[in-house]
Coordinates of C-alpha atoms in Angstrom, one line a residue:
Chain A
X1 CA 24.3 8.0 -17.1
X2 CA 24.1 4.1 -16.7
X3 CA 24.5 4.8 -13.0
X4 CA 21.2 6.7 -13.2
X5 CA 19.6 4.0 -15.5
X6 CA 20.5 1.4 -12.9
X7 CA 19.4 3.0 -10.4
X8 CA 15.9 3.7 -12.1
X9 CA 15.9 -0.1 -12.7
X10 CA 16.7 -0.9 -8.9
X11 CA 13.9 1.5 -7.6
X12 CA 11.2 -0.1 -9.8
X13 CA 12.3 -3.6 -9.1
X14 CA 11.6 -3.0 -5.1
X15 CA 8.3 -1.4 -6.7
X16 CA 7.8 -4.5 -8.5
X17 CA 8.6 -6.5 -5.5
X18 CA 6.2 -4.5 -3.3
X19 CA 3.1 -4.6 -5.5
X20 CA 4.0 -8.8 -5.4
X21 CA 3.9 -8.9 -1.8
X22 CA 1.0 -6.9 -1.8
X23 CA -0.7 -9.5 -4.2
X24 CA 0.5 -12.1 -1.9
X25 CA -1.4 -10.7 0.9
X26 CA -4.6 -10.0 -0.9
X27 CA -4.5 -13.7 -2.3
X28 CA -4.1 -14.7 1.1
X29 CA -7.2 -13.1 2.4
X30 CA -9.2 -14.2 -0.3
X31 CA -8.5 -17.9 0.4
X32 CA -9.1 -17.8 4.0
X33 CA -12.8 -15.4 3.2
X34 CA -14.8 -18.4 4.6
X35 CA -11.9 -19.9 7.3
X36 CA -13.4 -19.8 10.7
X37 CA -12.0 -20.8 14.2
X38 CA -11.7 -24.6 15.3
X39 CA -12.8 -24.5 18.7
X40 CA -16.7 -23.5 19.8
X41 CA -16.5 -19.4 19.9
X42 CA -12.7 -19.0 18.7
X43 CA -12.0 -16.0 16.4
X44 CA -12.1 -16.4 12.7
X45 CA -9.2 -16.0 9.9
X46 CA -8.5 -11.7 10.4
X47 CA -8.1 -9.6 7.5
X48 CA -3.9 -8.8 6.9
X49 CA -3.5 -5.8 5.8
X50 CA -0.3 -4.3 3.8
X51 CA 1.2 -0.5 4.2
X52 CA 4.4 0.5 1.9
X53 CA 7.2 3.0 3.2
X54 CA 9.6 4.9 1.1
X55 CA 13.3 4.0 2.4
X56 CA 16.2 5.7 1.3
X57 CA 19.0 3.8 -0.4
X58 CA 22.1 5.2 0.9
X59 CA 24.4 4.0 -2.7
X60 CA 22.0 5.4 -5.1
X61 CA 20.9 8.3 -3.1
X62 CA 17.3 7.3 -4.5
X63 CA 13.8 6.0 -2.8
X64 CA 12.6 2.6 -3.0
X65 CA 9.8 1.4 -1.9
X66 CA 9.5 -1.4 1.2
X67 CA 7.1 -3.5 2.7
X68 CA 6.8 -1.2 6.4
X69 CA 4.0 -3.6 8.2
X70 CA 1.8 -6.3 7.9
X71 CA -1.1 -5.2 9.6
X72 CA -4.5 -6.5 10.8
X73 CA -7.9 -5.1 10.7
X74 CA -9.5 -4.5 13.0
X75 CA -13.1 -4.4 12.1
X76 CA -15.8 -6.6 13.8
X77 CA -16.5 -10.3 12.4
X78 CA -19.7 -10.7 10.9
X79 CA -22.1 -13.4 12.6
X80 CA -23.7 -16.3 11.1
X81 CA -26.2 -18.4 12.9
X82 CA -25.0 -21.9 12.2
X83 CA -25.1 -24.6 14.9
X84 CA -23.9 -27.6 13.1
X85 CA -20.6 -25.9 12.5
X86 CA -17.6 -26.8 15.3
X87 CA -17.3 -23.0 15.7
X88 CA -20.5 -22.4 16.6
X89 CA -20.7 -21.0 20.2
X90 CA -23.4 -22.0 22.7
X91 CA -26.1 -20.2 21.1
X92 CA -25.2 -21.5 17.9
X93 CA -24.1 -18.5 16.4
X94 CA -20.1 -18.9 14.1
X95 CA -17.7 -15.8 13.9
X96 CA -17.2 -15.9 10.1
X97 CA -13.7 -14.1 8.5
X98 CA -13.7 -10.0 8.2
X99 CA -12.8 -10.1 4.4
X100 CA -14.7 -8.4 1.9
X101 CA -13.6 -9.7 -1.3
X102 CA -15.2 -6.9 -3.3
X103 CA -12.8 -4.7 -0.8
X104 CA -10.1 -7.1 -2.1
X105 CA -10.4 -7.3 -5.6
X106 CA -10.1 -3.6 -5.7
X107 CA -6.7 -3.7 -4.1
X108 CA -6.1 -6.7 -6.2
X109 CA -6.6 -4.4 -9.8
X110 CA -4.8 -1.5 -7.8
X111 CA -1.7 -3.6 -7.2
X112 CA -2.1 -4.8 -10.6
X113 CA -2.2 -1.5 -12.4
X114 CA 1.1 -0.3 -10.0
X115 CA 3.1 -3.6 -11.2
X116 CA 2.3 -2.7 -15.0
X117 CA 3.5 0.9 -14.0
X118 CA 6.6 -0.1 -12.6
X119 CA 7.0 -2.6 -15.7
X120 CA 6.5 0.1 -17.9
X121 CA 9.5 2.3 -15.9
X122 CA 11.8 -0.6 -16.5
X123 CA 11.2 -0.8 -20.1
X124 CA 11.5 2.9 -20.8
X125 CA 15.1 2.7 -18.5
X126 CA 15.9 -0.6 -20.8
X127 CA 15.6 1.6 -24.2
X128 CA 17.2 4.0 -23.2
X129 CA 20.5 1.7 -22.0
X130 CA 19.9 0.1 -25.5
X131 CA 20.2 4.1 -27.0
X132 CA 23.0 4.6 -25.3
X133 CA 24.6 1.0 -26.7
X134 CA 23.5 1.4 -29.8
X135 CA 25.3 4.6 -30.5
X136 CA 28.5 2.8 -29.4
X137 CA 27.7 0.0 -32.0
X138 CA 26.9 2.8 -34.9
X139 CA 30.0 5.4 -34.6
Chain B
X1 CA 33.5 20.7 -32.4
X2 CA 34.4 21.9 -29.2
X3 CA 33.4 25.6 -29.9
X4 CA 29.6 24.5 -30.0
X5 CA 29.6 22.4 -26.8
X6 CA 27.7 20.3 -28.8
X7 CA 28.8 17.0 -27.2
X8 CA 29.2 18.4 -23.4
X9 CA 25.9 20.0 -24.0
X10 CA 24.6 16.7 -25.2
X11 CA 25.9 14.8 -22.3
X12 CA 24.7 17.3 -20.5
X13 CA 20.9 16.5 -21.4
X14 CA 21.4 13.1 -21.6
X15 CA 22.9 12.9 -18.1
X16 CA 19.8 14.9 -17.2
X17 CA 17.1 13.1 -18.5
X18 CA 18.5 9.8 -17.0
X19 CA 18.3 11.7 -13.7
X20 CA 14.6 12.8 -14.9
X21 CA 13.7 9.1 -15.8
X22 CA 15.4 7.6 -12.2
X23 CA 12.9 10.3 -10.3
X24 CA 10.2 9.3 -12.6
X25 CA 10.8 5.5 -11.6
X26 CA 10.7 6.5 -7.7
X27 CA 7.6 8.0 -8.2
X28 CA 6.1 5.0 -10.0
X29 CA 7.6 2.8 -7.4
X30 CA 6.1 5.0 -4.2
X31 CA 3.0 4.8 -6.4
X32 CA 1.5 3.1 -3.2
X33 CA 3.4 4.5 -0.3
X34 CA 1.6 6.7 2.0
X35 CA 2.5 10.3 2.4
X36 CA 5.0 10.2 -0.4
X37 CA 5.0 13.5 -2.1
X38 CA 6.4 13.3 -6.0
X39 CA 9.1 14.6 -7.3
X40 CA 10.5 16.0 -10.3
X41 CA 13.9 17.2 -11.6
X42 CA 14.1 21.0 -12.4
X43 CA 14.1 22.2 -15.5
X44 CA 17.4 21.8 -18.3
X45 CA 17.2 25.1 -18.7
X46 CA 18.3 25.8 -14.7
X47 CA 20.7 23.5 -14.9
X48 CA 22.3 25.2 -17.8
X49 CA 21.6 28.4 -16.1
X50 CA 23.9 27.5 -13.0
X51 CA 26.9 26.2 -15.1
X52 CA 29.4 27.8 -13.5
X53 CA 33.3 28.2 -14.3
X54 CA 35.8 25.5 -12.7
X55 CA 38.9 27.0 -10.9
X56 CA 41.9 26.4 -12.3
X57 CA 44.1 24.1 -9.4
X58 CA 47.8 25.7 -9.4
X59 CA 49.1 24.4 -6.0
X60 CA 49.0 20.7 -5.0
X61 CA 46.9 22.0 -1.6
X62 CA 43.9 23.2 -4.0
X63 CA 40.9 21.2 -3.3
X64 CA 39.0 21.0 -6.7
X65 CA 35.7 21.7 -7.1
X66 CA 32.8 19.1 -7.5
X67 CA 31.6 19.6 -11.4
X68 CA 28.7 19.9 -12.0
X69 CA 26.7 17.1 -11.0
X70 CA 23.1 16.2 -12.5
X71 CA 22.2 15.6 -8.9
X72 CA 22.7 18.9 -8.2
X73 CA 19.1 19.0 -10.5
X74 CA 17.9 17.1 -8.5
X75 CA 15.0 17.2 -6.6
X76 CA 12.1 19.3 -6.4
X77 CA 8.2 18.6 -5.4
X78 CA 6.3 18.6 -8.7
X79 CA 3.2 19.9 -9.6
X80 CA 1.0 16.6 -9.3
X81 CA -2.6 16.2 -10.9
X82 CA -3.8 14.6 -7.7
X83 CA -3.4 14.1 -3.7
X84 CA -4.9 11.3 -2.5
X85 CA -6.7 10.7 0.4
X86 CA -3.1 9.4 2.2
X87 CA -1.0 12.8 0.9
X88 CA -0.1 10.9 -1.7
X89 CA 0.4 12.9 -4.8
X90 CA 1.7 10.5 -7.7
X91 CA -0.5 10.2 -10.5
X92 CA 0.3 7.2 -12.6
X93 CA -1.0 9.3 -15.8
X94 CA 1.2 12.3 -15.5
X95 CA 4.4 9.7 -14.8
X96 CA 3.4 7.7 -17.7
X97 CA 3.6 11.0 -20.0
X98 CA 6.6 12.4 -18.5
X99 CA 8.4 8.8 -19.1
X100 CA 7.3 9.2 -23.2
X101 CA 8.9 12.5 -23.2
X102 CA 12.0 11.5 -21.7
X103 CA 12.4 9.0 -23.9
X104 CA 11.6 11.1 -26.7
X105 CA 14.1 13.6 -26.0
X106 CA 16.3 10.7 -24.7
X107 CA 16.3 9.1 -28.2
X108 CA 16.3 12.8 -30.4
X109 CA 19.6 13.2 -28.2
X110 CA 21.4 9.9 -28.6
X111 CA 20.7 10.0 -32.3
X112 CA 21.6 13.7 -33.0
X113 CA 25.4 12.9 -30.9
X114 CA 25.6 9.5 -32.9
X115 CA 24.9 11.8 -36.8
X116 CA 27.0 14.2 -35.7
X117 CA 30.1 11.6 -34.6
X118 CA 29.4 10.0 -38.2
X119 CA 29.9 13.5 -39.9
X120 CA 33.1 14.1 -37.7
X121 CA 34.1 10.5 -38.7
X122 CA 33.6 11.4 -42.5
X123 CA 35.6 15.0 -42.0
X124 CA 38.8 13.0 -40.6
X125 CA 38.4 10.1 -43.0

């Protein structure tokens, strides 16, 4: 019974640790929105994204969840015509950062809402170990 | 007290709704995950249903059976709310409920086995 109890607390830990990550990531793009290359032309800061796969964990028999890849998208940088910047290329134009920090925020709340899940699965598992010592301390 | 299986039947459910709240934990945790299909644990009454009766080991050769496990409840795709657009079907909603009701049972269970310990406690006293 504990077994199972632990094992609910293991899974939602590496849930916990997952969402973190993923708020690690998303924080990460959101600093670097407006980072742009050094040289004249170079690329700007790309977009990291973050994909989860469930793994199987051979002692409990039960799924966590693990960071699979760190990814990068692909989608085209926007242009700004700025010829003053060091990045600018010969026509003056700078290859600014693909982050949309609307796109962002919404995986930001996302992430958020899974971490108070899984923190809400730990507490539920911690009651019930308290139940289960409780009725040791009452009989 | 043994006549009533109260306290194996008790174990029983409790064993099983830990089981119930491990699954509902993976599916909270895979919450994310692409693909990930949720799961649920089958019904108590099932499990109940497939109690079966342990041979009796007579020679030292007999292998004995495995009894029965509350993984043997496990796993089966539940019937999810929603499948999201990456065949995702956990719905952090119907998790949420299911985790209330297990701990509802959960705590009916632990205090019906602790009153009834107390009144076996007062009958030997």
């Amino acid at each position: 019974m504990i077994d199972e109890l632990s094992a609910a607390m293991k899974i939602s830990g590496s849930g916990l640790h997952a969402q973190s990550s993923r708020m690690r990531i998303v924080s990460e793009n959101l600093a670097n929105a407006q980072s742009t290359g050094r040289t004249p032309g170079a690329d700007p800061y790309r977009r990291k994204t973050v994909t989860f796969k469930s793994e199987l964990d051979r002692a409990t028999g039960a799924s966590l969840v693990s960071i699979k890849s760190i990814g990068v998208d692909r989608s085209p940088f926007a242009v700004r015509h700025e010829p003053g910047n060091p990045a600018a290329d010969a026509n003056g134009y700078v290859k600014m950062p693909n982050v949309n920090p609307l796109l962002e925020m919404a995986d930001m709340r996302e992430a958020n809402r899974s971490y108070t899940a899984n923190i809400q699965a730990i507490t539920q598992a911690r009651a019930m170990i308290a139940m289960n010592i409780d009725m040791l301390r009452n009989s | 007290m043994e006549p009533v299986h109260l306290f194996s039947l008790a174990s029983d459910q409790a064993k099983w709704l830990s089981l119930r709240q491990t699954a509902i934990a993976q599916n909270v945790a895979n919450a994310n995950t692409p693909g990930y299909a949720a799961v649920d644990v089958t019904p108590f009454q099932d499990v109940l249903d497939r109690t079966t009766l342990t041979l009796a080991s007579t020679q030292p050769g007999h292998i004995p059976l495995p009894e029965m496990d509350a993984r043997a409840a496990k796993v089966r795709k539940s019937a999810s709310w929603e499948i999201t657009h990456s065949k995702n079907s956990v719905s952090l909603e119907q998790e949420m409920i299911k985790a209330g009701e297990v701990n509802s049972a959960f705590s009916l269970n632990r205090n019906l086995v602790s009153t009834f310990g107390r009144m076996l406690t007062a009958a030997v006293r």
